[in-house]
Short mmCIF file of C-alpha atoms in Angstrom, two decimals:
data_model
loop_
_atom_site.label_atom_id
_atom_site.label_comp_id
_atom_site.label_asym_id
_atom_site.label_seq_id
_atom_site.Cartn_x
_atom_site.Cartn_y
_atom_site.Cartn_z
CA MET A 1 45.44 22.85 -4.93
CA ARG A 2 48.40 21.24 -6.98
CA ALA A 3 47.93 17.74 -8.24
CA LEU A 4 51.16 16.75 -6.24
CA ASN A 5 50.03 18.02 -2.92
CA ARG A 6 46.67 16.34 -3.46
CA ALA A 7 48.62 13.03 -3.93
CA LEU A 8 50.54 13.68 -0.74
CA LEU A 9 47.16 14.08 1.13
CA LYS A 10 46.06 10.76 -0.22
CA LEU A 11 48.88 8.91 1.34
CA SER A 12 47.63 6.38 3.86
CA LYS A 13 48.93 6.65 7.48
CA ARG A 14 48.65 2.94 8.15
CA ALA A 15 49.76 -0.10 6.05
CA GLU A 16 46.60 -2.09 6.36
CA LYS A 17 44.83 0.64 4.21
CA TYR A 18 46.96 -0.11 1.25
CA THR A 19 46.27 -2.83 -1.33
CA ASN A 20 48.77 -5.75 -1.70
CA GLN A 21 50.31 -4.15 -4.87
CA GLN A 22 50.66 -0.74 -3.06
CA LEU A 23 52.36 -2.39 -0.10
CA VAL A 24 54.89 -3.99 -2.41
CA GLU A 25 55.57 -0.80 -4.51
CA SER A 26 55.68 1.54 -1.40
CA PHE A 27 58.13 -0.72 0.64
CA VAL A 28 61.39 0.86 1.26
CA ASP A 29 64.15 -1.57 2.72
CA VAL A 30 66.81 -0.25 5.28
CA GLY A 31 70.05 -1.94 5.00
CA PRO A 32 69.89 -5.66 5.85
CA LEU A 33 66.38 -5.43 7.37
CA PHE A 34 64.49 -7.51 4.89
CA THR A 35 67.31 -10.12 4.56
CA LEU A 36 67.34 -10.65 8.26
CA LEU A 37 63.66 -10.86 8.44
CA SER A 38 63.22 -13.44 5.68
CA ASN A 39 65.15 -16.08 7.17
CA SER A 40 63.34 -19.10 8.70
CA ASP A 41 64.26 -18.39 12.30
CA ASN A 42 61.51 -17.49 14.80
CA GLN A 43 61.93 -13.85 15.70
CA VAL A 44 60.56 -10.88 17.50
CA ILE A 45 60.44 -7.70 15.72
CA PHE A 46 60.52 -4.62 17.98
CA GLY A 47 59.65 -1.18 17.05
CA ARG A 48 57.51 1.76 18.39
CA ARG A 49 54.25 2.90 16.72
CA GLY A 50 54.78 4.31 13.31
CA THR A 51 58.07 2.49 12.64
CA GLY A 52 56.77 0.21 9.99
CA LYS A 53 56.14 -3.00 11.79
CA THR A 54 52.97 -3.75 9.92
CA HIS A 55 54.40 -2.67 6.67
CA VAL A 56 57.24 -4.83 6.92
CA LEU A 57 55.18 -8.00 7.89
CA SER A 58 52.62 -7.31 5.12
CA TYR A 59 55.52 -7.04 2.56
CA LEU A 60 57.04 -10.20 3.94
CA ASN A 61 53.66 -12.05 3.63
CA ASN A 62 53.19 -11.17 0.13
CA HIS A 63 56.67 -11.97 -0.72
CA LEU A 64 56.14 -15.42 0.70
CA VAL A 65 52.81 -16.02 -0.98
CA ASP A 66 54.27 -14.95 -4.31
CA ASN A 67 57.00 -17.61 -3.93
CA ASN A 68 54.47 -20.37 -3.14
CA ILE A 69 55.13 -20.45 0.49
CA THR A 70 52.25 -20.70 2.71
CA SER A 71 51.99 -17.61 5.00
CA VAL A 72 49.28 -16.57 7.43
CA LYS A 73 49.31 -12.92 8.76
CA ILE A 74 47.15 -12.30 11.99
CA ASP A 75 46.26 -9.20 13.76
CA MET A 76 46.02 -9.69 17.43
CA ARG A 77 43.68 -6.90 17.65
CA THR A 78 41.03 -9.00 16.20
CA ILE A 79 41.56 -12.02 18.08
CA GLY A 80 39.61 -13.08 21.22
CA SER A 81 36.57 -11.49 23.06
CA THR A 82 36.27 -9.14 26.02
CA GLY A 83 34.78 -12.10 28.22
CA GLY A 84 37.77 -14.31 27.26
CA ILE A 85 40.60 -11.71 27.65
CA TYR A 86 39.70 -8.53 29.65
CA SER A 87 37.15 -8.29 32.25
CA ASP A 88 35.74 -11.71 33.13
CA THR A 89 37.07 -12.07 36.73
CA ASP A 90 35.30 -15.44 37.13
CA LEU A 91 37.86 -16.95 34.73
CA SER A 92 41.26 -17.98 35.77
CA ILE A 93 44.26 -16.54 33.92
CA SER A 94 45.13 -20.06 32.42
CA GLU A 95 41.49 -20.18 31.05
CA ARG A 96 41.65 -16.93 29.55
CA ALA A 97 45.10 -17.76 27.92
CA THR A 98 43.79 -21.00 26.56
CA ARG A 99 40.75 -19.32 25.06
CA LEU A 100 43.25 -16.90 23.40
CA LEU A 101 45.35 -19.60 22.06
CA SER A 102 42.29 -21.50 20.73
CA ASP A 103 41.20 -18.24 18.90
CA THR A 104 44.85 -17.72 17.61
CA LEU A 105 44.92 -21.35 16.28
CA CYS A 106 41.54 -20.98 14.68
CA ALA A 107 42.67 -17.81 13.04
CA ILE A 108 45.70 -19.68 11.64
CA HIS A 109 43.37 -22.58 10.46
CA ASP A 110 41.04 -20.02 8.66
CA GLY A 111 44.02 -18.26 7.05
CA ILE A 112 45.41 -21.56 5.64
CA LEU A 113 41.84 -22.59 4.51
CA GLU A 114 41.39 -19.38 2.70
CA LEU A 115 44.66 -19.69 0.92
CA VAL A 116 43.60 -23.16 -0.18
CA ILE A 117 40.15 -22.24 -1.38
CA GLU A 118 41.38 -19.17 -3.16
CA ASP A 119 44.27 -21.01 -4.84
CA ASP A 120 44.65 -19.84 -8.40
CA LYS A 121 48.04 -21.52 -8.97
CA ASP A 122 47.17 -25.20 -8.21
CA ILE A 123 49.73 -25.57 -5.59
CA TYR A 124 47.24 -26.88 -2.88
CA ASP A 125 45.54 -30.32 -2.98
CA LEU A 126 42.34 -29.64 -0.82
CA SER A 127 41.09 -33.35 -0.96
CA SER A 128 44.28 -34.47 0.81
CA MET A 129 44.45 -31.60 3.32
CA ALA A 130 40.58 -31.20 4.22
CA SER A 131 40.86 -33.93 6.78
CA ASN A 132 44.12 -32.48 8.20
CA LEU A 133 42.49 -28.98 8.40
CA ASP A 134 39.42 -30.43 10.09
CA ARG A 135 41.49 -32.26 12.78
CA VAL A 136 43.62 -28.98 13.46
CA ALA A 137 40.26 -27.25 14.15
CA GLU A 138 38.99 -29.97 16.31
CA GLN A 139 42.12 -30.18 18.51
CA SER A 140 42.00 -26.31 18.76
CA THR A 141 38.59 -26.11 20.07
CA SER A 142 38.26 -29.33 22.16
CA ILE A 143 35.97 -29.18 25.08
CA VAL A 144 36.00 -30.94 28.34
CA ILE A 145 33.66 -30.80 31.49
CA GLU A 146 35.26 -30.32 34.75
CA GLY A 147 33.18 -31.14 37.76
CA ASP A 148 31.48 -33.96 39.67
CA ILE A 149 30.59 -37.32 38.24
CA GLU A 150 27.55 -39.35 39.42
CA HIS A 151 26.99 -42.98 38.78
CA GLU A 152 23.27 -44.33 39.05
CA THR A 153 22.41 -48.12 39.00
CA GLY A 154 18.96 -49.56 39.01
CA LEU A 155 17.95 -53.29 39.26
CA GLY A 156 14.49 -54.56 37.93
CA LYS A 157 13.10 -58.06 38.05
CA LYS A 158 9.88 -59.66 36.58
CA SER A 159 8.60 -63.39 37.03
CA THR A 160 5.56 -65.06 35.52
CA PHE A 161 4.22 -68.54 36.42
CA LYS A 162 1.05 -69.98 34.87
CA ILE A 163 -0.47 -73.53 35.17
CA LYS A 164 -3.44 -74.65 33.05
CA GLU A 165 -5.10 -78.19 33.41
CA SER A 166 -7.95 -79.66 31.24
CA ILE A 167 -9.93 -83.07 31.07
CA SER A 168 -12.53 -83.89 28.51
CA SER A 169 -14.70 -86.99 27.52
CA LYS A 170 -16.75 -87.78 24.48
CA ILE A 171 -19.12 -90.81 23.98
CA ALA A 172 -19.77 -91.73 20.46
CA SER A 173 -21.99 -94.59 19.13
CA THR A 174 -19.18 -96.94 18.64
CA LYS A 175 -16.53 -95.73 21.21
CA LEU A 176 -15.58 -93.82 24.23
CA GLU A 177 -13.04 -90.89 23.85
CA ILE A 178 -11.47 -89.43 27.05
CA SER A 179 -8.61 -86.75 26.75
CA ALA A 180 -6.79 -84.95 29.33
CA GLY A 181 -4.11 -82.24 29.20
CA ALA A 182 -2.03 -79.86 31.39
CA GLU A 183 -0.15 -76.80 30.38
CA SER A 184 2.49 -74.92 32.55
CA THR A 185 4.10 -71.44 31.76
CA ASP A 186 7.10 -70.28 33.87
CA SER A 187 9.06 -67.10 32.78
CA SER A 188 11.28 -64.69 34.61
CA GLU A 189 12.81 -61.21 33.47
CA SER A 190 15.43 -59.05 35.05
CA ASN A 191 17.34 -56.09 34.02
CA ILE A 192 20.02 -53.62 35.42
CA ASN A 193 19.90 -49.93 34.32
CA GLN A 194 23.05 -47.80 34.65
CA ARG A 195 23.21 -44.08 33.97
CA LYS A 196 26.38 -41.70 34.42
CA LEU A 197 25.77 -38.07 35.01
CA ARG A 198 28.56 -35.43 34.72
CA LYS A 199 27.95 -32.08 36.40
CA GLY A 200 30.37 -29.20 35.98
CA THR A 201 31.56 -26.53 33.57
CA GLU A 202 32.55 -26.70 30.02
CA LYS A 203 36.33 -25.60 29.53
CA LEU A 204 38.78 -25.56 26.58
CA ARG A 205 41.47 -28.12 26.95
CA ILE A 206 44.15 -27.98 24.26
CA HIS A 207 46.52 -31.02 24.22
CA PHE A 208 49.79 -30.05 23.14
CA ALA A 209 51.06 -33.21 21.61
CA SER A 210 47.75 -33.58 19.70
CA VAL A 211 47.91 -30.06 18.23
CA TYR A 212 51.63 -30.46 17.45
CA SER A 213 50.80 -33.81 15.62
CA GLU A 214 47.97 -32.50 13.61
CA VAL A 215 49.82 -29.31 12.57
CA ASP A 216 52.94 -31.29 11.68
CA LYS A 217 50.87 -33.55 9.32
CA LEU A 218 49.22 -30.56 7.85
CA VAL A 219 52.58 -28.67 7.17
CA SER A 220 53.92 -31.85 5.50
CA LYS A 221 51.26 -31.39 2.80
CA LEU A 222 51.93 -27.77 2.04
CA PRO A 223 54.11 -26.51 -0.69
CA SER A 224 57.64 -26.67 0.33
CA SER A 225 56.49 -28.12 3.66
CA GLU A 226 56.54 -24.75 5.06
CA LEU A 227 54.15 -22.67 7.13
CA TRP A 228 55.13 -18.95 8.16
CA ILE A 229 52.83 -17.40 10.90
CA LEU A 230 53.27 -13.61 10.98
CA ILE A 231 51.66 -12.12 14.36
CA ASP A 232 51.12 -8.45 14.25
CA GLU A 233 49.97 -6.02 17.12
CA TRP A 234 51.18 -8.52 19.82
CA SER A 235 51.23 -5.58 22.28
CA GLU A 236 47.38 -5.52 22.24
CA VAL A 237 47.44 -8.74 24.13
CA PRO A 238 47.02 -8.03 27.87
CA LEU A 239 50.42 -8.08 29.59
CA ASP A 240 49.41 -10.71 32.23
CA LEU A 241 48.34 -13.15 29.23
CA GLN A 242 51.44 -12.48 27.08
CA PRO A 243 53.71 -15.03 28.79
CA PHE A 244 51.07 -17.67 28.95
CA LEU A 245 50.17 -17.15 25.04
CA ALA A 246 53.80 -17.23 24.13
CA ASP A 247 54.46 -20.40 26.22
CA LEU A 248 51.43 -22.19 24.55
CA LEU A 249 52.81 -21.03 21.09
CA ARG A 250 56.25 -22.41 21.97
CA ARG A 251 54.64 -25.81 22.83
CA THR A 252 52.35 -26.25 20.09
CA LEU A 253 53.92 -24.51 16.98
CA TYR A 254 57.65 -23.93 17.59
CA PRO A 255 58.58 -27.74 17.75
CA VAL A 256 56.95 -28.26 14.21
CA ASP A 257 59.57 -28.76 11.53
CA GLY A 258 58.82 -26.13 8.83
CA VAL A 259 56.84 -23.68 10.98
CA THR A 260 58.18 -20.25 11.27
CA VAL A 261 56.80 -17.69 13.75
CA LYS A 262 57.55 -13.93 13.54
CA ILE A 263 56.03 -11.49 16.12
CA ALA A 264 55.94 -7.63 15.80
CA ALA A 265 55.59 -5.99 19.13
CA ILE A 266 56.27 -2.75 21.02
CA GLU A 267 59.18 -3.52 23.48
CA GLN A 268 57.83 -1.28 26.15
CA ARG A 269 54.40 -3.08 26.14
CA CYS A 270 55.69 -6.56 25.99
CA ASN A 271 56.11 -9.41 28.56
CA PHE A 272 57.27 -12.49 26.90
CA ARG A 273 58.45 -14.47 29.88
CA ARG A 274 57.40 -15.00 33.47
CA HIS A 275 59.96 -16.44 35.89
CA ASN A 276 59.35 -18.93 38.74
CA GLU A 277 61.42 -17.82 41.58
CA VAL A 278 61.13 -21.21 43.37
CA ASP A 279 62.80 -23.48 40.87
CA GLY A 280 64.14 -20.95 38.17
CA SER A 281 61.86 -22.22 35.52
CA TYR A 282 59.90 -19.92 33.31
CA ILE A 283 56.70 -19.52 31.25
CA GLY A 284 56.83 -18.03 27.81
CA ILE A 285 59.68 -17.56 25.42
CA GLU A 286 63.18 -16.48 25.90
CA ILE A 287 64.43 -14.01 23.44
CA GLY A 288 67.71 -15.24 21.92
CA ALA A 289 66.88 -18.92 22.84
CA ASP A 290 63.28 -19.90 22.00
CA ALA A 291 63.28 -16.95 19.45
CA SER A 292 66.31 -15.78 17.80
CA ALA A 293 67.83 -12.26 18.55
CA SER A 294 65.04 -9.75 17.77
CA LEU A 295 65.13 -6.95 15.25
CA ASN A 296 64.47 -3.41 16.47
CA LEU A 297 63.18 -1.12 13.67
CA ASP A 298 63.98 1.86 15.90
CA GLU A 299 67.66 1.02 15.46
CA PHE A 300 67.38 0.70 11.63
CA MET A 301 65.61 4.11 11.44
CA VAL A 302 68.21 5.97 13.53
CA PHE A 303 70.89 6.35 10.64
CA ASP A 304 73.40 7.35 13.35
CA ASN A 305 73.05 10.97 12.39
CA ASP A 306 73.81 10.15 8.86
CA GLU A 307 72.12 12.71 6.96
CA VAL A 308 72.79 11.07 3.50
CA LYS A 309 71.27 7.82 4.75
CA ALA A 310 68.19 9.57 6.35
CA LYS A 311 67.60 11.78 3.09
CA GLU A 312 67.99 8.61 0.89
CA PHE A 313 65.51 6.68 3.04
CA PHE A 314 62.71 9.51 3.26
CA GLY A 315 63.17 10.48 -0.26
CA ASN A 316 62.47 6.96 -1.37
CA LEU A 317 59.61 6.78 1.22
CA LEU A 318 57.67 9.71 -0.26
CA PHE A 319 58.51 8.83 -3.94
CA GLN A 320 57.61 5.25 -3.73
CA HIS A 321 54.30 5.88 -1.75
CA VAL A 322 53.06 8.39 -4.28
CA MET A 323 54.20 6.04 -7.06
CA SER A 324 52.11 3.35 -5.62
CA LEU A 325 48.90 5.37 -6.12
CA ASP A 326 46.48 4.67 -8.88
CA LYS A 327 47.75 5.87 -12.21
CA GLU A 328 44.99 8.18 -12.58
CA ASP A 329 45.96 10.02 -9.54
CA SER A 330 49.66 10.07 -10.37
CA SER A 331 49.32 10.92 -14.13
CA PRO A 332 49.13 14.89 -13.74
CA PHE A 333 52.80 15.23 -12.46
CA ASN A 334 56.08 13.92 -13.60
CA LEU A 335 57.40 10.96 -11.45
CA SER A 336 60.23 10.01 -13.75
CA THR A 337 63.04 10.38 -10.99
CA LYS A 338 63.13 10.71 -7.33
CA ALA A 339 65.39 13.77 -7.40
CA ARG A 340 62.83 15.60 -9.74
CA PHE A 341 59.86 14.58 -7.49
CA ILE A 342 61.74 16.08 -4.54
CA ASN A 343 62.41 19.25 -6.51
CA ASP A 344 58.75 19.50 -7.46
CA VAL A 345 57.53 18.88 -3.85
CA PHE A 346 59.88 21.31 -1.84
CA THR A 347 60.98 24.94 -2.61
CA GLN A 348 64.66 24.07 -2.11
CA GLN A 349 66.89 21.23 -0.85
CA SER A 350 67.10 22.62 2.59
CA ALA A 351 63.20 22.43 2.95
CA PHE A 352 63.51 18.60 2.13
CA GLU A 353 66.26 18.31 4.64
CA GLU A 354 64.27 20.14 7.33
CA PHE A 355 61.38 17.62 6.62
CA VAL A 356 63.82 14.67 7.27
CA ARG A 357 64.92 16.17 10.54
CA ALA A 358 61.27 16.69 11.58
CA SER A 359 60.44 13.06 10.93
CA GLU A 360 63.00 11.91 13.46
CA GLY A 361 63.37 8.47 11.68
CA VAL A 362 59.70 7.47 12.11
CA PRO A 363 57.84 6.87 8.78
CA ARG A 364 54.26 7.43 10.01
CA ASP A 365 55.33 10.84 11.53
CA ALA A 366 56.85 11.68 8.26
CA ILE A 367 53.66 10.79 6.24
CA ASN A 368 51.57 12.74 8.70
CA ILE A 369 53.89 15.79 8.68
CA ILE A 370 53.97 15.79 4.79
CA GLY A 371 50.25 15.52 4.67
CA LEU A 372 49.86 18.58 6.88
CA ALA A 373 52.37 20.50 5.00
CA ALA A 374 50.71 19.74 1.67
CA GLN A 375 47.43 20.74 3.27
CA LYS A 376 48.96 24.14 4.07
CA ALA A 377 50.89 24.68 0.99
CA LEU A 378 47.68 24.37 -1.24
CA ASP A 379 49.03 25.26 -4.70
CA ARG A 380 52.59 26.05 -3.52
CA GLN A 381 55.67 24.08 -3.02
CA ILE A 382 56.37 23.06 0.57
CA SER A 383 58.97 25.39 2.36
CA ILE A 384 60.80 25.44 5.46
CA PRO A 385 58.32 27.55 7.41
CA ILE A 386 55.49 25.32 6.19
CA THR A 387 57.31 22.23 7.18
CA ARG A 388 57.98 23.55 10.82
CA ASP A 389 54.37 24.58 11.16
CA ALA A 390 53.15 21.10 9.99
CA ALA A 391 55.51 19.43 12.58
CA ARG A 392 54.49 21.72 15.32
CA ILE A 393 50.68 20.84 14.73
CA TRP A 394 51.48 17.03 14.38
CA TYR A 395 53.40 17.20 17.78
CA HIS A 396 50.60 18.84 19.82
CA ARG A 397 47.78 17.01 17.95
CA SER A 398 49.31 13.53 18.41
CA LYS A 399 52.38 13.07 20.44
CA HIS A 400 51.83 15.73 23.38
CA LYS A 401 48.25 14.61 23.66
CA ALA A 402 49.16 10.91 24.02
CA VAL A 403 51.82 11.84 26.46
CA SER A 404 49.50 13.72 28.76
CA ASP A 405 47.35 10.68 29.34
CA ARG A 406 49.74 9.39 31.80
CA SER A 407 50.16 11.21 35.23
CA GLY A 408 53.61 12.68 35.68
CA ALA A 409 54.58 12.34 32.01
CA ILE A 410 54.19 15.91 30.97
CA SER A 411 55.92 17.20 34.03
CA LEU A 412 58.93 15.10 33.35
CA LEU A 413 58.94 16.10 29.74
CA ASP A 414 58.75 19.82 30.49
CA TRP A 415 61.46 19.18 33.00
CA ILE A 416 63.87 17.50 30.45
CA THR A 417 63.05 20.20 27.97
CA ASN A 418 63.94 22.94 30.37
CA GLU A 419 66.92 21.08 31.62
CA VAL A 420 68.35 20.06 28.28
CA ILE A 421 67.31 22.85 25.93
CA GLY A 422 66.86 25.79 28.26
CA THR A 423 69.96 25.25 30.42
CA ARG A 424 72.34 23.38 28.09
CA GLN A 425 71.00 24.48 24.68
CA ALA A 426 71.34 20.98 23.51
CA LYS A 427 68.67 18.67 22.20
CA GLY A 428 70.19 15.23 23.68
CA PHE A 429 71.05 13.78 26.87
CA LEU A 430 72.47 10.56 28.42
CA LEU A 431 70.98 8.18 30.84
CA PRO A 432 72.81 5.35 32.58
CA ILE A 433 71.77 1.99 31.04
CA SER A 434 71.00 0.87 34.60
CA VAL A 435 68.19 3.34 34.87
CA LYS A 436 64.92 1.89 34.37
CA ASP A 437 62.29 4.48 34.48
CA ALA A 438 58.37 3.92 33.33
CA LEU A 439 58.03 7.52 32.49
CA ILE A 440 61.07 7.68 30.25
CA ASP A 441 59.69 4.40 28.52
CA HIS A 442 56.21 6.21 28.15
CA LEU A 443 57.95 9.25 26.42
CA PHE A 444 59.88 6.99 24.27
CA ASP A 445 57.02 4.87 23.28
CA ASN A 446 55.17 7.90 22.34
CA ARG A 447 57.94 9.31 20.25
CA VAL A 448 58.66 12.52 22.08
CA LEU A 449 62.10 10.87 23.02
CA HIS A 450 64.33 8.92 20.54
CA LEU A 451 67.16 6.64 21.48
CA LEU A 452 69.94 7.27 19.09
CA LYS A 453 72.74 5.04 20.60
CA THR A 454 73.24 2.50 23.45
CA GLY A 455 76.51 1.61 25.36
CA VAL A 456 78.15 4.90 25.32
CA SER A 457 81.15 5.04 27.83
CA ALA A 458 83.43 7.61 29.31
CA GLN A 459 86.93 7.56 30.68
CA LEU A 460 85.96 9.42 33.83
CA TYR A 461 83.37 6.72 34.71
CA PRO A 462 84.92 3.33 33.92
CA GLY A 463 82.58 0.41 33.82
CA LYS A 464 79.48 2.62 33.25
CA ARG A 465 77.36 2.75 30.17
CA TYR A 466 74.89 5.17 28.85
CA ASN A 467 72.07 5.59 26.39
CA VAL A 468 71.98 8.68 24.17
CA TYR A 469 68.43 10.07 24.00
CA CYS A 470 67.34 13.07 21.77
CA LEU A 471 64.19 15.21 22.27
CA ASP A 472 61.60 14.98 19.49
CA TYR A 473 61.93 17.92 16.87
CA GLY A 474 58.27 19.11 18.08
CA CYS A 475 59.83 19.93 21.44
CA TYR A 476 62.05 22.64 20.29
CA VAL A 477 60.58 23.57 16.68
CA ASP A 478 59.33 26.92 18.25
CA LEU A 479 62.85 27.89 19.33
CA LEU A 480 64.62 27.26 16.09
CA THR A 481 64.61 30.96 15.00
CA THR A 482 65.41 32.21 18.38
CA LYS A 483 68.63 32.61 20.49
CA ASN A 484 67.54 29.65 22.57
CA ALA A 485 67.63 27.14 19.83
CA PRO A 486 69.79 23.92 20.46
CA ARG A 487 73.31 24.49 19.48
CA GLY A 488 74.02 20.56 19.01
CA LEU A 489 73.01 17.24 20.18
CA LEU A 490 74.96 16.78 23.17
CA MET A 491 76.75 19.25 25.56
CA SER A 492 80.01 17.89 26.63
CA ASP A 493 83.32 18.96 28.23
CA SER A 494 86.21 19.65 26.04
CA GLU A 495 88.26 16.47 25.30
CA ASP A 496 91.59 18.34 25.41
CA GLY A 497 91.66 18.99 29.04
CA GLU A 498 90.50 22.67 28.88
CA ASP A 499 87.66 23.77 31.07
CA THR A 500 85.39 24.65 28.10
CA VAL A 501 82.02 23.36 26.68
CA LYS A 502 81.41 22.12 23.22
CA TYR A 503 78.54 20.67 21.41
CA ILE A 504 78.66 17.10 19.73
CA ASP A 505 76.41 16.38 16.80
CA VAL A 506 77.54 12.78 16.24
CA PRO A 507 77.00 10.43 19.26
CA LYS A 508 80.28 8.65 19.63
CA THR A 509 80.85 5.25 21.47
CA ASP A 510 83.34 6.63 23.77
CA PHE A 511 83.92 10.16 25.37
CA ARG A 512 86.59 11.44 27.68
CA SER A 513 84.15 13.49 29.66
CA ILE A 514 80.34 13.56 29.35
CA ARG A 515 79.39 14.94 32.69
CA ASN A 516 77.56 17.88 31.09
CA ALA A 517 75.54 15.58 28.96
CA ILE A 518 74.23 13.13 31.61
CA LEU A 519 70.78 13.78 32.98
CA ASN A 520 70.01 13.04 36.66
CA LEU A 521 66.41 12.00 36.98
CA GLU A 522 66.67 11.92 40.64
CA THR A 523 66.65 15.72 40.61
CA PHE A 524 63.27 15.81 38.99
CA TYR A 525 61.68 13.23 41.35
CA GLU A 526 62.96 15.12 44.47
CA THR A 527 60.89 18.16 43.27
CA GLN A 528 57.57 16.21 42.88
#
């Protein structure tokens, strides 16, 4: 096997498998993404699986630490316990959420303590911070007992009375001695015993003001008086607990001056806020108010069908990931420039372009596809047929299998594929923004549908807005060499008034007529 293909096989599919140095060297910025992420606003970063949320947060964490800013990155998959989060029906939701917040605060405490202990720059003063760290831990794990209180009072009394009398006489040769005496003892002792017995259950009780106060004091002693908390895998928290955990974080950490919280999550698996229909209040955080306008990595990775931007990104992605490997792994081949690297990996430029199309703007899919392609190529360069075969395998092995876990999802995907590709010979379609469909969200979440543009309008339908979706490359890869291959992204009416059909490759913001591109989901559900 060629050394270059062997290196491509070694690329890790998840960011946590890389060392800190590799994370820095393999990171590829997209437009203003890192600039927006590195400001001090509280933010939520949305993105489907594989779009690079973990990599972005890890890169940001390393960047902050290198600049002497205290940053703690926590993975919500490792927080909590099964009894506290999932299946213990004996616990109320408030108790489960409180336990989860306590575990989260303890993870933040442990992360700061680790930074302080492993400090090799002498920027932390452990002697002045130790007591603050201890108090944060105490306030995060305080226990109260809820239940009945019994008071018991006992009265005891003891008295002693004693009288002793004596008389004696003594006759001596010269005189008579007579003596008499009396002794009396009277003592009294009493006591009262009191005992308070508390019966009940131990519960965590987190006092918001106390936690805020202790965290505020701790932050004031950190370098630059800043603490960044980067929360990854938020979507692993059960949906019913998410609003409560978000609300507890909002009350304990958000008010602290100098604290910045960034949360990475999957939009379709999030529930940040819970409304109270009675008084209009809410529990949780409000996107745009409590946390600034969220970033969506899916939007950054779409490239608006700009092939130049897409090829630039994925070329850098492969090049920098291979460059980040150990020197002994990368030494057998020339990595002097990205252009030479691409020429060495692929048989021709069109093979690289096919790889970019197959990736559909998802970095994890790109790395998996190139790994399968390198495995098939062995000692050869990667060609178009190899790329298509690798994309087909990855689609059926990962995406199609994940979609089939939900009832009805495969049926909807097959119907869309037949309707869009089979009937219209397109690979994209439009849905009204007002349409909220759980199965569509499931297909999008599992990357078999991709959202290319939002807010498309048409003159024939004033006031209505549509989202532009595209089927994944794997849905039609088998048709690319047949007469049934998609002829464009969207099937649309002619804009010059003629009764003809044309195909659109670039999703515009406004169309004169988009009747042929709109998908009616009601037709599908009527057949079920």
